[in-house]
Amino acid sequence: MTSEKRRPIIAGNWKMNTTPEEGAALAESVLNQSMQLPDLDMVVCPPFTGLHAVAERLTGSSVSLGAQDMHWESDGAYTGAISAKMLLTLGCRHVILGHSERRTIFGESDDHVNRKIHQALTTGLLPIVCVGESLDERESRRTEQVVTVQIRAALSGISEGQMEGLVLAYEPIWAIGTGRVATPEQANSVHHHIRSLVEAQFGAHVSSAIRIQYGGSVKPDNAHELLSQPDIDGALIGGASLEADSFIAIAQAAVS
Ligand code: 13P
């Protein structure tokens, strides 16, 4: 199956940026410019504190709301944590899980990521599951090995039916926020590998349907080349998602 048959999905990870007011204004600008883009899925992921204000702007629109993380338990004594149900009731459809910043800065393990994915799916959220290697791992030619371990652990115990709507994101750590983007060939080769891992676990039907985003210094001027690769089905965008114009320009590149 070629990428033409998979609907592109473009998501903005706002990270720890924007107050509720700034987030609402950004969402409004994205929304105003997204009308001409009917052939793709768009998601914005504000910080927790901005979800409510952004949800109000997005109600009834085709732009979906996502969160950046959640806890794996449904409730309880977890100071500072946010549950899947809390996100769902705020209007979230997606949740980013296993982002490398969660893994490296906050010590999140593959097991945590797996538990979060189960909890999200059970609750009714669609996870965007991130994997990716460090610079050291790439330079020592361990990219495929690292990504294999991350994907297998993340998807452990997930059923074929649960894979529907789940999105994977390949984000090489060395490309995040650095301006150093993977070449389209480098990225596509890892995407192809990830798709083969999905095929081995769930079969060709699931692997040909699953959408795999690329993330790491995606900008309007490199988006088209990346997004036209056969195994790249969308982008997970950090810095360039904080301006509606650049976020929309990347989305346009996905359908041009
Ligand atoms: P940048 O687009 O800022 O490199 O961030 C990518 C990312 O981490 C998205 O989740």
XYZ file of C-alpha atoms and ligand atoms in Angstrom:
266
model
C 0.000 0.000 0.000
C 1.293 3.441 -0.799
C 1.166 6.507 1.402
C -1.480 8.070 -0.902
C -4.022 5.730 0.620
C -3.170 6.721 4.192
C -4.674 10.018 5.263
C -1.881 12.356 6.386
C -1.895 13.390 10.042
C -0.174 16.603 11.080
C 0.162 17.285 14.799
C 1.553 20.253 16.678
C 3.281 19.517 19.975
C 3.339 22.889 21.712
C 5.450 21.477 24.575
C 5.762 23.862 27.567
C 4.704 26.915 25.598
C 1.598 29.161 25.544
C -0.681 30.411 28.286
C -4.370 29.490 27.870
C -4.993 32.855 26.178
C -2.055 32.474 23.800
C -3.083 28.902 23.054
C -6.650 29.903 22.263
C -5.404 32.605 19.893
C -3.027 30.170 18.173
C -5.788 27.565 17.829
C -8.064 30.189 16.346
C -5.472 31.125 13.713
C -4.859 27.461 12.878
C -8.582 26.903 12.587
C -9.107 29.898 10.302
C -6.440 28.667 7.908
C -7.293 24.968 8.106
C -10.563 25.329 6.196
C -8.839 24.876 2.838
C -7.238 21.612 3.980
C -9.952 18.972 4.016
C -7.809 15.980 3.034
C -5.783 15.469 6.167
C -6.115 15.151 9.931
C -4.828 17.997 12.054
C -4.164 17.853 15.781
C -2.932 20.478 18.229
C -1.456 19.470 21.590
C -1.308 22.374 24.056
C 0.019 22.006 27.597
C -2.563 20.685 30.105
C -3.421 24.167 31.339
C -4.424 25.270 27.833
C -6.599 22.293 26.926
C -9.872 23.803 28.092
C -9.423 27.142 26.343
C -8.243 25.494 23.138
C -11.047 22.914 23.248
C -13.583 25.752 23.340
C -12.127 27.184 20.127
C -11.954 23.824 18.357
C -15.464 22.601 19.167
C -17.251 21.536 16.016
C -14.147 21.939 13.863
C -12.066 19.373 12.018
C -8.947 20.149 14.080
C -8.574 17.652 16.930
C -7.262 18.233 20.426
C -4.416 16.188 21.896
C -2.557 16.151 25.202
C 1.193 15.730 25.616
C 1.212 13.001 28.272
C -0.959 11.253 30.885
C -0.633 8.807 33.750
C -1.119 5.061 33.368
C -3.502 4.704 36.330
C -7.133 5.779 36.175
C -7.047 7.727 39.484
C -5.398 7.787 42.895
C -2.563 9.323 44.870
C -0.330 10.526 42.024
C 0.445 14.147 42.854
C 0.738 16.277 39.760
C -0.482 13.608 37.380
C -3.349 13.739 34.879
C -5.511 10.758 33.924
C -6.815 9.636 30.548
C -10.401 10.252 31.643
C -9.587 13.837 32.645
C -8.226 14.414 29.138
C -11.157 12.731 27.462
C -13.678 14.821 29.376
C -11.803 17.988 28.366
C -12.326 17.064 24.725
C -9.036 15.374 23.878
C -9.042 12.797 21.114
C -5.289 12.097 21.040
C -2.462 11.889 23.547
C 1.266 11.929 22.807
C 2.981 9.095 24.703
C 6.647 8.211 25.054
C 8.022 11.487 23.744
C 11.817 11.453 24.048
C 11.662 14.473 26.372
C 9.472 12.419 28.733
C 11.870 9.508 28.434
C 15.146 11.389 28.851
C 14.219 14.281 31.168
C 11.538 12.567 33.259
C 12.902 9.025 33.262
C 9.965 7.387 31.532
C 10.671 3.738 30.693
C 9.388 1.519 27.896
C 7.196 -0.172 30.507
C 5.637 3.164 31.537
C 4.953 3.936 27.901
C 3.311 0.543 27.383
C 1.108 0.971 30.466
C 0.068 4.439 29.312
C -0.845 3.140 25.856
C -3.064 0.440 27.376
C -4.736 2.979 29.643
C -5.290 5.486 26.820
C -6.827 2.873 24.540
C -9.033 1.455 27.282
C -10.301 4.955 28.057
C -10.896 5.902 24.434
C -7.948 8.151 23.606
C -5.858 7.606 20.484
C -2.155 7.525 21.373
C 0.574 9.090 19.255
C 3.461 6.850 20.310
C 6.953 8.299 19.906
C 10.172 6.374 19.366
C 13.639 7.434 18.247
C 17.346 7.043 18.772
C 19.975 9.346 20.266
C 22.889 10.698 18.254
C 25.236 8.254 19.918
C 22.946 5.358 19.033
C 22.747 6.467 15.402
C 26.472 6.984 15.105
C 27.114 3.523 16.500
C 24.626 2.105 13.968
C 22.121 0.985 16.564
C 19.103 2.932 15.258
C 17.099 -0.094 14.117
C 17.934 -2.044 17.247
C 16.838 0.821 19.534
C 13.639 1.482 17.623
C 12.833 -2.245 17.542
C 13.079 -2.480 21.337
C 10.947 0.656 21.791
C 8.229 -0.442 19.347
C 8.006 -4.007 20.666
C 7.804 -2.814 24.269
C 5.291 -0.070 23.486
C 2.943 -2.362 21.585
C 3.234 -5.352 23.904
C -0.188 -6.805 24.670
C -2.012 -4.465 22.281
C -4.660 -6.178 20.154
C -5.093 -5.846 16.416
C -8.382 -4.015 16.958
C -6.721 -1.498 19.280
C -4.239 -0.550 16.575
C -6.957 1.215 14.643
C -6.438 4.917 15.109
C -3.152 4.515 16.999
C -0.415 6.639 15.423
C 3.333 6.065 15.615
C 5.897 8.846 15.434
C 9.566 8.430 14.591
C 11.483 11.269 16.210
C 15.269 10.942 16.143
C 16.404 12.720 19.318
C 19.310 14.404 17.520
C 16.837 16.109 15.171
C 14.498 17.504 17.842
C 14.816 21.252 18.256
C 18.265 21.225 16.689
C 17.518 22.302 13.138
C 19.334 19.150 12.099
C 16.685 17.223 10.206
C 16.950 13.586 9.127
C 17.306 13.240 5.372
C 14.128 11.981 3.702
C 15.942 8.706 2.942
C 17.165 8.267 6.541
C 13.691 8.916 7.894
C 11.901 6.749 5.357
C 14.241 3.852 5.992
C 13.403 3.860 9.733
C 9.695 4.294 8.967
C 9.889 1.280 6.666
C 11.546 -0.701 9.432
C 8.850 0.332 11.927
C 6.148 -0.711 9.474
C 7.811 -4.121 9.106
C 7.762 -4.528 12.907
C 4.056 -3.728 12.926
C 3.537 -6.239 10.131
C 5.398 -8.945 12.061
C 3.172 -8.394 15.096
C -0.206 -7.585 13.570
C -0.077 -8.573 9.882
C -0.114 -6.710 6.580
C -3.594 -5.295 7.021
C -2.584 -3.296 10.097
C 0.886 -2.383 8.861
C -0.417 -0.960 5.599
C -2.991 1.151 7.437
C -0.972 2.456 10.377
C 0.170 6.032 10.094
C 3.752 6.865 11.011
C 4.673 10.508 11.544
C 8.159 11.949 11.320
C 9.218 14.502 13.924
C 12.404 16.509 14.398
C 12.986 19.998 12.960
C 10.167 19.760 10.442
C 9.792 23.186 8.834
C 7.861 24.518 5.828
C 10.975 24.296 3.646
C 11.768 20.631 4.333
C 8.242 19.291 4.844
C 7.372 18.428 1.275
C 10.470 16.325 0.701
C 9.917 14.401 3.938
C 6.180 13.982 3.533
C 6.433 12.713 -0.029
C 8.382 9.650 1.126
C 6.306 6.470 0.775
C 6.383 5.461 4.446
C 6.035 8.941 5.981
C 2.378 9.686 6.674
C 2.533 12.935 8.557
C 4.559 15.081 10.904
C 4.793 15.739 14.621
C 5.937 19.322 14.863
C 7.418 21.201 17.779
C 8.820 24.687 17.181
C 7.144 25.298 13.815
C 3.714 24.501 15.308
C 3.872 27.596 17.528
C 3.155 29.856 14.538
C -0.072 29.167 12.653
C 1.507 30.154 9.331
C 4.346 27.649 9.504
C 2.130 24.891 10.926
C -0.365 25.384 8.086
C 2.425 25.549 5.494
C 3.646 22.131 6.676
C 0.095 20.782 6.532
C -0.224 22.100 2.972
C 2.990 20.282 2.068
C 1.393 17.028 3.209
C -1.361 17.258 0.637
C 0.447 18.993 -2.219
P 10.903 20.310 16.784
O 9.947 20.351 15.595
O 10.940 21.590 17.529
O 12.228 19.772 16.382
O 10.272 19.243 17.830
C 9.900 18.005 17.381
C 9.174 17.311 18.461
O 9.745 16.939 19.465
C 7.717 17.112 18.294
O 7.208 16.248 19.253
